Amino acid sequence: MAQIGNSNTPNMGSDARSIDITATEQVETFTVYVIQVTMGECFWTVKHRYSEFHELHEKLVSDKKVEKSALPPKKLIGNTSKSFIQKRKQELAVYLQKLMERYDPLPSHLSRFLEFDIYDVTGVSQALARELYEKGDLILSSGEVCEMTPMQLFAITERLKLPLPTCVTGDARNDLGHIMDFLAQLKYLRIVGSHNMLGTSNRKVDELQFDISPFKNLIHLQIDICDLKMIFGLESLKKTLQTLCVHKSAKSVKDILLPSVKDWSAPENTVNDGCTTAYVPAWKCITTADFSRNDLPTIDETVVCLLNLF
């Protein structure tokens, strides 16, 4: 199974952003600085020790993004005293704040350091674009099931709403077009969610809304541990989908097969919304369906939409 992961990426977006060092932690003989990053309504924390700040700084200096004197210097003696740690905490916070104010998009090394490629909409989509630029053709030709997360699909959905060009960093590898081309060609997909928070952020994985209509050629789809009410565009897959597996995600068959219909009338595949009666295309291509491990008290009448299973 091909699993799409994270990559080094810069950030760009319209949300207000801020950064601060909110705490320190003593781990064995060194101090860890707890950084809180905020992008609009989303926030997350990242932990780094001074040596990692120094490593980041050297990369930024090498790329001519910052002056060498901008980072608070090392101190070999007395670097564990409370007063020194507090002073350094404040200085490192100012260092990060100045970088955030100066750059939009952020330099790639800084974006990775702050984990924008895990938590931020634009960061995640650019990380995915870069990975698909490098490995997309291999994934498509392998014929394996490609595994994606709700956060990745949420990031794509939200990124498409932003009034930004498809590439905002000047690096063609991060172009959103790589994602859209890949989604349009992909045939085998598994979406793996959870009921947990996303890492250290305030995002809850099963509350992330996303649209799967950009997938134009899917023939196999498996959805695990997602809230189907957060997934849009499922019915757009009717023309191609042959295998549909949904686990730990649904409370009724209707939630899976007719998520956009309020009231179902089984005869002749019509639906009644209380005002008018409309034709609902059946899932004519599906030959395999697995809805096990869901909380389904009954198998409702919408199952007749799976014409090839009866």
PDB file of C-alpha atoms in Angstrom:
ATOM      1  CA  MET A   1       0.000   0.000   0.000  1.00  0.00           C
ATOM      2  CA  ALA A   2       1.368   3.354  -1.025  1.00  0.00           C
ATOM      3  CA  GLN A   3       1.080   5.838   1.835  1.00  0.00           C
ATOM      4  CA  ILE A   4       1.418   9.529   1.177  1.00  0.00           C
ATOM      5  CA  GLY A   5       3.285  11.235   3.992  1.00  0.00           C
ATOM      6  CA  ASN A   6       4.799  14.583   4.865  1.00  0.00           C
ATOM      7  CA  SER A   7       7.531  16.586   3.217  1.00  0.00           C
ATOM      8  CA  ASN A   8       9.486  19.809   3.583  1.00  0.00           C
ATOM      9  CA  THR A   9       7.346  22.756   2.546  1.00  0.00           C
ATOM     10  CA  PRO A  10       6.922  26.503   2.946  1.00  0.00           C
ATOM     11  CA  ASN A  11       3.695  28.155   4.046  1.00  0.00           C
ATOM     12  CA  MET A  12       1.400  30.697   2.504  1.00  0.00           C
ATOM     13  CA  GLY A  13      -2.122  31.589   3.459  1.00  0.00           C
ATOM     14  CA  SER A  14      -4.620  34.288   4.278  1.00  0.00           C
ATOM     15  CA  ASP A  15      -5.126  33.440   7.980  1.00  0.00           C
ATOM     16  CA  ALA A  16      -3.672  35.696  10.667  1.00  0.00           C
ATOM     17  CA  ARG A  17      -0.659  34.000  12.184  1.00  0.00           C
ATOM     18  CA  SER A  18       1.361  34.367  15.359  1.00  0.00           C
ATOM     19  CA  ILE A  19       4.048  32.531  17.269  1.00  0.00           C
ATOM     20  CA  ASP A  20       5.338  32.483  20.838  1.00  0.00           C
ATOM     21  CA  ILE A  21       7.364  30.307  23.188  1.00  0.00           C
ATOM     22  CA  THR A  22       4.920  29.513  25.957  1.00  0.00           C
ATOM     23  CA  ALA A  23       6.994  27.254  28.222  1.00  0.00           C
ATOM     24  CA  THR A  24      10.221  25.359  28.757  1.00  0.00           C
ATOM     25  CA  GLU A  25      10.822  21.770  29.802  1.00  0.00           C
ATOM     26  CA  GLN A  26      13.892  20.164  31.278  1.00  0.00           C
ATOM     27  CA  VAL A  27      14.740  16.886  29.541  1.00  0.00           C
ATOM     28  CA  GLU A  28      17.749  15.133  31.056  1.00  0.00           C
ATOM     29  CA  THR A  29      20.551  17.728  30.787  1.00  0.00           C
ATOM     30  CA  PHE A  30      19.059  20.097  28.231  1.00  0.00           C
ATOM     31  CA  THR A  31      16.162  22.526  27.937  1.00  0.00           C
ATOM     32  CA  VAL A  32      13.294  22.132  25.471  1.00  0.00           C
ATOM     33  CA  TYR A  33      11.377  25.215  24.328  1.00  0.00           C
ATOM     34  CA  VAL A  34       7.627  24.796  23.744  1.00  0.00           C
ATOM     35  CA  ILE A  35       6.568  26.834  20.708  1.00  0.00           C
ATOM     36  CA  GLN A  36       2.928  27.636  19.984  1.00  0.00           C
ATOM     37  CA  VAL A  37       2.033  28.469  16.390  1.00  0.00           C
ATOM     38  CA  THR A  38      -1.342  29.984  15.508  1.00  0.00           C
ATOM     39  CA  MET A  39      -2.869  30.180  12.026  1.00  0.00           C
ATOM     40  CA  GLY A  40      -6.326  31.676  12.181  1.00  0.00           C
ATOM     41  CA  GLU A  41      -8.438  29.411  14.381  1.00  0.00           C
ATOM     42  CA  CYS A  42      -5.910  26.571  14.297  1.00  0.00           C
ATOM     43  CA  PHE A  43      -2.999  26.310  16.704  1.00  0.00           C
ATOM     44  CA  TRP A  44      -0.413  23.679  17.550  1.00  0.00           C
ATOM     45  CA  THR A  45       2.759  23.263  19.571  1.00  0.00           C
ATOM     46  CA  VAL A  46       6.263  22.239  18.567  1.00  0.00           C
ATOM     47  CA  LYS A  47       9.172  21.448  20.877  1.00  0.00           C
ATOM     48  CA  HIS A  48      12.821  22.186  20.093  1.00  0.00           C
ATOM     49  CA  ARG A  49      16.062  22.469  22.016  1.00  0.00           C
ATOM     50  CA  TYR A  50      18.555  25.268  21.408  1.00  0.00           C
ATOM     51  CA  SER A  51      20.815  23.099  19.240  1.00  0.00           C
ATOM     52  CA  GLU A  52      17.924  22.641  16.805  1.00  0.00           C
ATOM     53  CA  PHE A  53      17.375  26.406  16.706  1.00  0.00           C
ATOM     54  CA  HIS A  54      21.082  26.772  15.920  1.00  0.00           C
ATOM     55  CA  GLU A  55      20.850  24.177  13.161  1.00  0.00           C
ATOM     56  CA  LEU A  56      17.873  25.991  11.635  1.00  0.00           C
ATOM     57  CA  HIS A  57      19.684  29.305  11.883  1.00  0.00           C
ATOM     58  CA  GLU A  58      22.740  28.008  10.044  1.00  0.00           C
ATOM     59  CA  LYS A  59      20.509  26.868   7.156  1.00  0.00           C
ATOM     60  CA  LEU A  60      18.759  30.236   7.015  1.00  0.00           C
ATOM     61  CA  VAL A  61      22.094  32.078   7.067  1.00  0.00           C
ATOM     62  CA  SER A  62      23.364  29.821   4.282  1.00  0.00           C
ATOM     63  CA  ASP A  63      20.283  30.698   2.223  1.00  0.00           C
ATOM     64  CA  LYS A  64      20.825  34.404   3.004  1.00  0.00           C
ATOM     65  CA  LYS A  65      17.459  34.612   4.772  1.00  0.00           C
ATOM     66  CA  VAL A  66      18.765  36.036   8.052  1.00  0.00           C
ATOM     67  CA  GLU A  67      21.806  37.739   9.545  1.00  0.00           C
ATOM     68  CA  LYS A  68      24.193  35.477  11.428  1.00  0.00           C
ATOM     69  CA  SER A  69      23.961  37.667  14.541  1.00  0.00           C
ATOM     70  CA  ALA A  70      20.150  37.364  14.765  1.00  0.00           C
ATOM     71  CA  LEU A  71      20.162  34.197  16.901  1.00  0.00           C
ATOM     72  CA  PRO A  72      21.039  34.446  20.603  1.00  0.00           C
ATOM     73  CA  PRO A  73      24.572  32.993  20.987  1.00  0.00           C
ATOM     74  CA  LYS A  74      25.525  29.737  22.659  1.00  0.00           C
ATOM     75  CA  LYS A  75      26.544  29.704  26.298  1.00  0.00           C
ATOM     76  CA  LEU A  76      28.582  26.809  27.612  1.00  0.00           C
ATOM     77  CA  ILE A  77      28.610  27.736  31.311  1.00  0.00           C
ATOM     78  CA  GLY A  78      25.549  28.634  33.371  1.00  0.00           C
ATOM     79  CA  ASN A  79      23.099  27.677  30.655  1.00  0.00           C
ATOM     80  CA  THR A  80      20.852  25.735  33.045  1.00  0.00           C
ATOM     81  CA  SER A  81      20.066  28.545  35.492  1.00  0.00           C
ATOM     82  CA  LYS A  82      16.423  29.652  35.647  1.00  0.00           C
ATOM     83  CA  SER A  83      17.255  33.256  34.857  1.00  0.00           C
ATOM     84  CA  PHE A  84      19.300  32.305  31.785  1.00  0.00           C
ATOM     85  CA  ILE A  85      16.616  29.917  30.486  1.00  0.00           C
ATOM     86  CA  GLN A  86      13.944  32.604  30.896  1.00  0.00           C
ATOM     87  CA  LYS A  87      16.103  35.166  29.096  1.00  0.00           C
ATOM     88  CA  ARG A  88      16.860  32.785  26.242  1.00  0.00           C
ATOM     89  CA  LYS A  89      13.187  31.813  25.997  1.00  0.00           C
ATOM     90  CA  GLN A  90      12.275  35.465  25.423  1.00  0.00           C
ATOM     91  CA  GLU A  91      15.099  36.000  22.920  1.00  0.00           C
ATOM     92  CA  LEU A  92      14.195  32.897  20.906  1.00  0.00           C
ATOM     93  CA  ALA A  93      10.547  33.964  20.849  1.00  0.00           C
ATOM     94  CA  VAL A  94      11.555  37.349  19.410  1.00  0.00           C
ATOM     95  CA  TYR A  95      13.781  35.585  16.860  1.00  0.00           C
ATOM     96  CA  LEU A  96      10.849  33.477  15.618  1.00  0.00           C
ATOM     97  CA  GLN A  97       8.422  36.387  15.672  1.00  0.00           C
ATOM     98  CA  LYS A  98      10.710  38.486  13.486  1.00  0.00           C
ATOM     99  CA  LEU A  99      11.032  35.646  10.986  1.00  0.00           C
ATOM    100  CA  MET A 100       7.251  35.218  10.864  1.00  0.00           C
ATOM    101  CA  GLU A 101       6.792  38.953  10.304  1.00  0.00           C
ATOM    102  CA  ARG A 102       9.455  39.103   7.624  1.00  0.00           C
ATOM    103  CA  TYR A 103       8.547  36.135   5.441  1.00  0.00           C
ATOM    104  CA  ASP A 104       5.336  35.080   3.720  1.00  0.00           C
ATOM    105  CA  PRO A 105       5.692  32.424   2.478  1.00  0.00           C
ATOM    106  CA  LEU A 106       8.086  31.139   5.102  1.00  0.00           C
ATOM    107  CA  PRO A 107      11.471  29.752   4.083  1.00  0.00           C
ATOM    108  CA  SER A 108      11.207  25.988   3.662  1.00  0.00           C
ATOM    109  CA  HIS A 109      13.587  25.180   6.541  1.00  0.00           C
ATOM    110  CA  LEU A 110      11.572  27.335   8.938  1.00  0.00           C
ATOM    111  CA  SER A 111       8.275  25.857   7.742  1.00  0.00           C
ATOM    112  CA  ARG A 112       9.509  22.352   8.431  1.00  0.00           C
ATOM    113  CA  PHE A 113      10.933  23.402  11.806  1.00  0.00           C
ATOM    114  CA  LEU A 114       7.490  24.723  12.808  1.00  0.00           C
ATOM    115  CA  GLU A 115       5.654  21.710  11.285  1.00  0.00           C
ATOM    116  CA  PHE A 116       3.466  23.675   8.896  1.00  0.00           C
ATOM    117  CA  ASP A 117       3.537  20.592   6.659  1.00  0.00           C
ATOM    118  CA  ILE A 118       1.573  18.685   9.315  1.00  0.00           C
ATOM    119  CA  TYR A 119      -0.955  21.236  10.567  1.00  0.00           C
ATOM    120  CA  ASP A 120      -1.387  24.123   8.118  1.00  0.00           C
ATOM    121  CA  VAL A 121      -3.726  23.936   5.104  1.00  0.00           C
ATOM    122  CA  THR A 122      -1.315  25.483   2.630  1.00  0.00           C
ATOM    123  CA  GLY A 123       1.694  23.763   4.158  1.00  0.00           C
ATOM    124  CA  VAL A 124       0.107  20.319   3.979  1.00  0.00           C
ATOM    125  CA  SER A 125      -1.061  20.803   0.392  1.00  0.00           C
ATOM    126  CA  GLN A 126       2.361  21.995  -0.729  1.00  0.00           C
ATOM    127  CA  ALA A 127       4.060  19.093   1.020  1.00  0.00           C
ATOM    128  CA  LEU A 128       1.716  16.710  -0.769  1.00  0.00           C
ATOM    129  CA  ALA A 129       2.290  18.447  -4.114  1.00  0.00           C
ATOM    130  CA  ARG A 130       6.042  18.065  -3.731  1.00  0.00           C
ATOM    131  CA  GLU A 131       5.760  14.403  -2.805  1.00  0.00           C
ATOM    132  CA  LEU A 132       3.495  13.671  -5.763  1.00  0.00           C
ATOM    133  CA  TYR A 133       5.851  15.543  -8.074  1.00  0.00           C
ATOM    134  CA  GLU A 134       8.551  13.105  -6.995  1.00  0.00           C
ATOM    135  CA  LYS A 135       6.562   9.874  -6.551  1.00  0.00           C
ATOM    136  CA  GLY A 136       3.117  10.360  -8.101  1.00  0.00           C
ATOM    137  CA  ASP A 137       3.780   8.485 -11.329  1.00  0.00           C
ATOM    138  CA  LEU A 138       5.295   5.581  -9.407  1.00  0.00           C
ATOM    139  CA  ILE A 139       2.247   5.343  -7.132  1.00  0.00           C
ATOM    140  CA  LEU A 140      -0.131   5.414 -10.093  1.00  0.00           C
ATOM    141  CA  SER A 141       1.765   2.780 -12.064  1.00  0.00           C
ATOM    142  CA  SER A 142       2.148   0.439  -9.075  1.00  0.00           C
ATOM    143  CA  GLY A 143      -1.566  -0.382  -8.969  1.00  0.00           C
ATOM    144  CA  GLU A 144      -1.435  -0.327  -5.171  1.00  0.00           C
ATOM    145  CA  VAL A 145      -4.003   1.253  -2.884  1.00  0.00           C
ATOM    146  CA  CYS A 146      -2.950   4.813  -2.057  1.00  0.00           C
ATOM    147  CA  GLU A 147      -3.531   5.794   1.575  1.00  0.00           C
ATOM    148  CA  MET A 148      -4.451   9.376   2.411  1.00  0.00           C
ATOM    149  CA  THR A 149      -5.561  11.141   5.580  1.00  0.00           C
ATOM    150  CA  PRO A 150      -8.539  13.422   6.280  1.00  0.00           C
ATOM    151  CA  MET A 151      -6.071  16.255   6.974  1.00  0.00           C
ATOM    152  CA  GLN A 152      -4.543  15.930   3.523  1.00  0.00           C
ATOM    153  CA  LEU A 153      -7.962  15.893   1.854  1.00  0.00           C
ATOM    154  CA  PHE A 154      -9.169  18.763   4.052  1.00  0.00           C
ATOM    155  CA  ALA A 155      -6.061  20.759   3.100  1.00  0.00           C
ATOM    156  CA  ILE A 156      -6.691  20.205  -0.609  1.00  0.00           C
ATOM    157  CA  THR A 157     -10.354  21.196  -0.264  1.00  0.00           C
ATOM    158  CA  GLU A 158      -9.555  24.375   1.665  1.00  0.00           C
ATOM    159  CA  ARG A 159      -6.543  25.284  -0.492  1.00  0.00           C
ATOM    160  CA  LEU A 160      -8.732  25.296  -3.599  1.00  0.00           C
ATOM    161  CA  LYS A 161     -10.889  27.975  -1.947  1.00  0.00           C
ATOM    162  CA  LEU A 162      -7.982  30.368  -1.404  1.00  0.00           C
ATOM    163  CA  PRO A 163      -7.486  33.231  -3.895  1.00  0.00           C
ATOM    164  CA  LEU A 164      -3.922  32.184  -4.595  1.00  0.00           C
ATOM    165  CA  PRO A 165      -2.057  30.938  -7.690  1.00  0.00           C
ATOM    166  CA  THR A 166      -1.412  27.191  -7.820  1.00  0.00           C
ATOM    167  CA  CYS A 167       2.228  27.817  -6.930  1.00  0.00           C
ATOM    168  CA  VAL A 168       3.072  30.529  -4.396  1.00  0.00           C
ATOM    169  CA  THR A 169       6.679  29.664  -3.546  1.00  0.00           C
ATOM    170  CA  GLY A 170       8.450  29.902  -6.891  1.00  0.00           C
ATOM    171  CA  ASP A 171       9.273  26.191  -6.642  1.00  0.00           C
ATOM    172  CA  ALA A 172       7.347  24.286  -9.318  1.00  0.00           C
ATOM    173  CA  ARG A 173       7.549  21.112  -7.250  1.00  0.00           C
ATOM    174  CA  ASN A 174       5.050  22.634  -4.811  1.00  0.00           C
ATOM    175  CA  ASP A 175       2.449  23.410  -7.486  1.00  0.00           C
ATOM    176  CA  LEU A 176      -1.123  22.406  -6.619  1.00  0.00           C
ATOM    177  CA  GLY A 177      -1.496  21.105 -10.165  1.00  0.00           C
ATOM    178  CA  HIS A 178       0.540  18.012  -9.268  1.00  0.00           C
ATOM    179  CA  ILE A 179      -2.126  17.070  -6.722  1.00  0.00           C
ATOM    180  CA  MET A 180      -5.076  17.663  -9.034  1.00  0.00           C
ATOM    181  CA  ASP A 181      -3.507  15.637 -11.852  1.00  0.00           C
ATOM    182  CA  PHE A 182      -2.789  12.788  -9.455  1.00  0.00           C
ATOM    183  CA  LEU A 183      -6.301  12.752  -7.963  1.00  0.00           C
ATOM    184  CA  ALA A 184      -7.868  12.726 -11.410  1.00  0.00           C
ATOM    185  CA  GLN A 185      -5.920   9.591 -12.365  1.00  0.00           C
ATOM    186  CA  LEU A 186      -5.887   7.618  -9.108  1.00  0.00           C
ATOM    187  CA  LYS A 187      -7.863   4.351  -9.142  1.00  0.00           C
ATOM    188  CA  TYR A 188      -7.325   2.856  -5.682  1.00  0.00           C
ATOM    189  CA  LEU A 189      -7.778   4.920  -2.516  1.00  0.00           C
ATOM    190  CA  ARG A 190      -8.014   4.286   1.206  1.00  0.00           C
ATOM    191  CA  ILE A 191      -8.901   7.139   3.569  1.00  0.00           C
ATOM    192  CA  VAL A 192      -7.768   6.466   7.141  1.00  0.00           C
ATOM    193  CA  GLY A 193      -9.077   8.748   9.862  1.00  0.00           C
ATOM    194  CA  SER A 194      -9.368   8.617  13.639  1.00  0.00           C
ATOM    195  CA  HIS A 195     -11.403   9.973  16.533  1.00  0.00           C
ATOM    196  CA  ASN A 196      -8.343  11.687  18.016  1.00  0.00           C
ATOM    197  CA  MET A 197      -6.942  15.194  17.879  1.00  0.00           C
ATOM    198  CA  LEU A 198      -4.447  15.861  15.113  1.00  0.00           C
ATOM    199  CA  GLY A 199      -1.102  15.720  16.896  1.00  0.00           C
ATOM    200  CA  THR A 200      -0.632  18.692  19.217  1.00  0.00           C
ATOM    201  CA  SER A 201      -3.184  20.857  17.403  1.00  0.00           C
ATOM    202  CA  ASN A 202      -6.760  21.812  18.222  1.00  0.00           C
ATOM    203  CA  ARG A 203      -8.005  20.071  15.065  1.00  0.00           C
ATOM    204  CA  LYS A 204     -10.130  16.928  15.610  1.00  0.00           C
ATOM    205  CA  VAL A 205      -9.512  14.504  12.765  1.00  0.00           C
ATOM    206  CA  ASP A 206     -13.113  13.316  12.375  1.00  0.00           C
ATOM    207  CA  GLU A 207     -14.372  16.911  12.228  1.00  0.00           C
ATOM    208  CA  LEU A 208     -12.337  17.825   9.135  1.00  0.00           C
ATOM    209  CA  GLN A 209     -14.614  18.362   6.130  1.00  0.00           C
ATOM    210  CA  PHE A 210     -13.356  17.411   2.693  1.00  0.00           C
ATOM    211  CA  ASP A 211     -14.539  16.916  -0.877  1.00  0.00           C
ATOM    212  CA  ILE A 212     -13.622  13.804  -2.856  1.00  0.00           C
ATOM    213  CA  SER A 213     -15.170  14.852  -6.175  1.00  0.00           C
ATOM    214  CA  PRO A 214     -11.692  15.655  -7.647  1.00  0.00           C
ATOM    215  CA  PHE A 215     -11.140  11.885  -7.859  1.00  0.00           C
ATOM    216  CA  LYS A 216     -12.343  11.228 -11.416  1.00  0.00           C
ATOM    217  CA  ASN A 217     -11.307   7.599 -12.004  1.00  0.00           C
ATOM    218  CA  LEU A 218     -11.613   5.776  -8.667  1.00  0.00           C
ATOM    219  CA  ILE A 219     -12.626   2.135  -8.946  1.00  0.00           C
ATOM    220  CA  HIS A 220     -11.767   1.145  -5.366  1.00  0.00           C
ATOM    221  CA  LEU A 221     -12.488   3.223  -2.269  1.00  0.00           C
ATOM    222  CA  GLN A 222     -12.093   2.254   1.379  1.00  0.00           C
ATOM    223  CA  ILE A 223     -13.077   4.655   4.172  1.00  0.00           C
ATOM    224  CA  ASP A 224     -11.960   3.836   7.730  1.00  0.00           C
ATOM    225  CA  ILE A 225     -12.801   5.727  10.950  1.00  0.00           C
ATOM    226  CA  CYS A 226     -14.285   8.836   9.373  1.00  0.00           C
ATOM    227  CA  ASP A 227     -17.528  10.727   9.888  1.00  0.00           C
ATOM    228  CA  LEU A 228     -19.350  10.392   6.566  1.00  0.00           C
ATOM    229  CA  LYS A 229     -21.174  13.645   7.259  1.00  0.00           C
ATOM    230  CA  MET A 230     -17.823  15.392   6.841  1.00  0.00           C
ATOM    231  CA  ILE A 231     -17.231  13.855   3.385  1.00  0.00           C
ATOM    232  CA  PHE A 232     -18.692  15.559   0.317  1.00  0.00           C
ATOM    233  CA  GLY A 233     -18.757  14.405  -3.298  1.00  0.00           C
ATOM    234  CA  LEU A 234     -19.105  10.684  -2.621  1.00  0.00           C
ATOM    235  CA  GLU A 235     -21.984  10.350  -5.074  1.00  0.00           C
ATOM    236  CA  SER A 236     -19.856  11.862  -7.841  1.00  0.00           C
ATOM    237  CA  LEU A 237     -17.953   8.556  -7.920  1.00  0.00           C
ATOM    238  CA  LYS A 238     -20.952   6.564  -9.203  1.00  0.00           C
ATOM    239  CA  LYS A 239     -19.722   6.437 -12.790  1.00  0.00           C
ATOM    240  CA  THR A 240     -16.470   4.620 -11.998  1.00  0.00           C
ATOM    241  CA  LEU A 241     -16.510   3.066  -8.516  1.00  0.00           C
ATOM    242  CA  GLN A 242     -16.573  -0.752  -8.467  1.00  0.00           C
ATOM    243  CA  THR A 243     -15.552  -1.530  -4.878  1.00  0.00           C
ATOM    244  CA  LEU A 244     -16.780   0.433  -1.868  1.00  0.00           C
ATOM    245  CA  CYS A 245     -15.698  -0.457   1.678  1.00  0.00           C
ATOM    246  CA  VAL A 246     -16.772   1.639   4.644  1.00  0.00           C
ATOM    247  CA  HIS A 247     -15.707   0.700   8.191  1.00  0.00           C
ATOM    248  CA  LYS A 248     -16.328   2.400  11.553  1.00  0.00           C
ATOM    249  CA  SER A 249     -17.766   5.430   9.763  1.00  0.00           C
ATOM    250  CA  ALA A 250     -21.519   5.053   9.179  1.00  0.00           C
ATOM    251  CA  LYS A 251     -24.745   4.778  11.187  1.00  0.00           C
ATOM    252  CA  SER A 252     -26.949   3.795   8.244  1.00  0.00           C
ATOM    253  CA  VAL A 253     -26.610   2.464   4.706  1.00  0.00           C
ATOM    254  CA  LYS A 254     -28.264   5.658   3.505  1.00  0.00           C
ATOM    255  CA  ASP A 255     -25.392   7.681   5.000  1.00  0.00           C
ATOM    256  CA  ILE A 256     -23.126   5.807   2.603  1.00  0.00           C
ATOM    257  CA  LEU A 257     -25.186   5.499  -0.583  1.00  0.00           C
ATOM    258  CA  LEU A 258     -27.437   8.579  -0.499  1.00  0.00           C
ATOM    259  CA  PRO A 259     -25.806  11.103   1.832  1.00  0.00           C
ATOM    260  CA  SER A 260     -27.359  14.119   0.100  1.00  0.00           C
ATOM    261  CA  VAL A 261     -30.968  12.836   0.094  1.00  0.00           C
ATOM    262  CA  LYS A 262     -33.349  13.658   2.944  1.00  0.00           C
ATOM    263  CA  ASP A 263     -36.158  11.135   2.362  1.00  0.00           C
ATOM    264  CA  TRP A 264     -35.843   7.893   0.440  1.00  0.00           C
ATOM    265  CA  SER A 265     -38.608   6.241  -1.573  1.00  0.00           C
ATOM    266  CA  ALA A 266     -37.472   2.849  -2.803  1.00  0.00           C
ATOM    267  CA  PRO A 267     -39.819   2.177  -5.754  1.00  0.00           C
ATOM    268  CA  GLU A 268     -38.232   2.882  -9.124  1.00  0.00           C
ATOM    269  CA  ASN A 269     -35.172   4.531  -7.569  1.00  0.00           C
ATOM    270  CA  THR A 270     -36.832   7.863  -6.831  1.00  0.00           C
ATOM    271  CA  VAL A 271     -36.495  10.104  -3.847  1.00  0.00           C
ATOM    272  CA  ASN A 272     -39.009  12.410  -2.239  1.00  0.00           C
ATOM    273  CA  ASP A 273     -37.735  15.483  -0.436  1.00  0.00           C
ATOM    274  CA  GLY A 274     -41.239  16.492   0.691  1.00  0.00           C
ATOM    275  CA  CYS A 275     -41.831  18.762  -2.286  1.00  0.00           C
ATOM    276  CA  THR A 276     -40.733  17.055  -5.477  1.00  0.00           C
ATOM    277  CA  THR A 277     -39.746  13.610  -6.653  1.00  0.00           C
ATOM    278  CA  ALA A 278     -36.375  13.260  -8.363  1.00  0.00           C
ATOM    279  CA  TYR A 279     -34.496  10.440 -10.035  1.00  0.00           C
ATOM    280  CA  VAL A 280     -31.422   9.222  -8.177  1.00  0.00           C
ATOM    281  CA  PRO A 281     -28.802   7.377 -10.263  1.00  0.00           C
ATOM    282  CA  ALA A 282     -27.981   3.977  -8.809  1.00  0.00           C
ATOM    283  CA  TRP A 283     -24.471   2.750  -8.036  1.00  0.00           C
ATOM    284  CA  LYS A 284     -24.470   0.695 -11.247  1.00  0.00           C
ATOM    285  CA  CYS A 285     -20.750  -0.062 -11.358  1.00  0.00           C
ATOM    286  CA  ILE A 286     -20.318  -1.402  -7.813  1.00  0.00           C
ATOM    287  CA  THR A 287     -19.774  -5.161  -7.713  1.00  0.00           C
ATOM    288  CA  THR A 288     -18.268  -5.366  -4.220  1.00  0.00           C
ATOM    289  CA  ALA A 289     -19.479  -3.588  -1.092  1.00  0.00           C
ATOM    290  CA  ASP A 290     -18.297  -4.106   2.477  1.00  0.00           C
ATOM    291  CA  PHE A 291     -20.045  -2.111   5.190  1.00  0.00           C
ATOM    292  CA  SER A 292     -18.955  -4.272   8.124  1.00  0.00           C
ATOM    293  CA  ARG A 293     -17.760  -2.865  11.473  1.00  0.00           C
ATOM    294  CA  ASN A 294     -20.248   0.020  11.351  1.00  0.00           C
ATOM    295  CA  ASP A 295     -23.004   0.853  13.804  1.00  0.00           C
ATOM    296  CA  LEU A 296     -25.850  -0.258  11.498  1.00  0.00           C
ATOM    297  CA  PRO A 297     -28.983  -1.267  13.433  1.00  0.00           C
ATOM    298  CA  THR A 298     -30.713  -2.312  10.172  1.00  0.00           C
ATOM    299  CA  ILE A 299     -30.026  -2.567   6.456  1.00  0.00           C
ATOM    300  CA  ASP A 300     -32.331   0.112   5.061  1.00  0.00           C
ATOM    301  CA  GLU A 301     -33.981   0.235   1.647  1.00  0.00           C
ATOM    302  CA  THR A 302     -31.274   2.350   0.058  1.00  0.00           C
ATOM    303  CA  VAL A 303     -29.257  -0.827  -0.386  1.00  0.00           C
ATOM    304  CA  VAL A 304     -31.267  -1.411  -3.587  1.00  0.00           C
ATOM    305  CA  CYS A 305     -29.089   1.300  -5.165  1.00  0.00           C
ATOM    306  CA  LEU A 306     -26.421  -1.392  -5.412  1.00  0.00           C
ATOM    307  CA  LEU A 307     -28.035  -2.940  -8.497  1.00  0.00           C
ATOM    308  CA  ASN A 308     -25.255  -5.404  -9.319  1.00  0.00           C
ATOM    309  CA  LEU A 309     -25.389  -7.019  -5.873  1.00  0.00           C
ATOM    310  CA  PHE A 310     -28.957  -8.292  -6.296  1.00  0.00           C
TER     311      PHE A 310
END
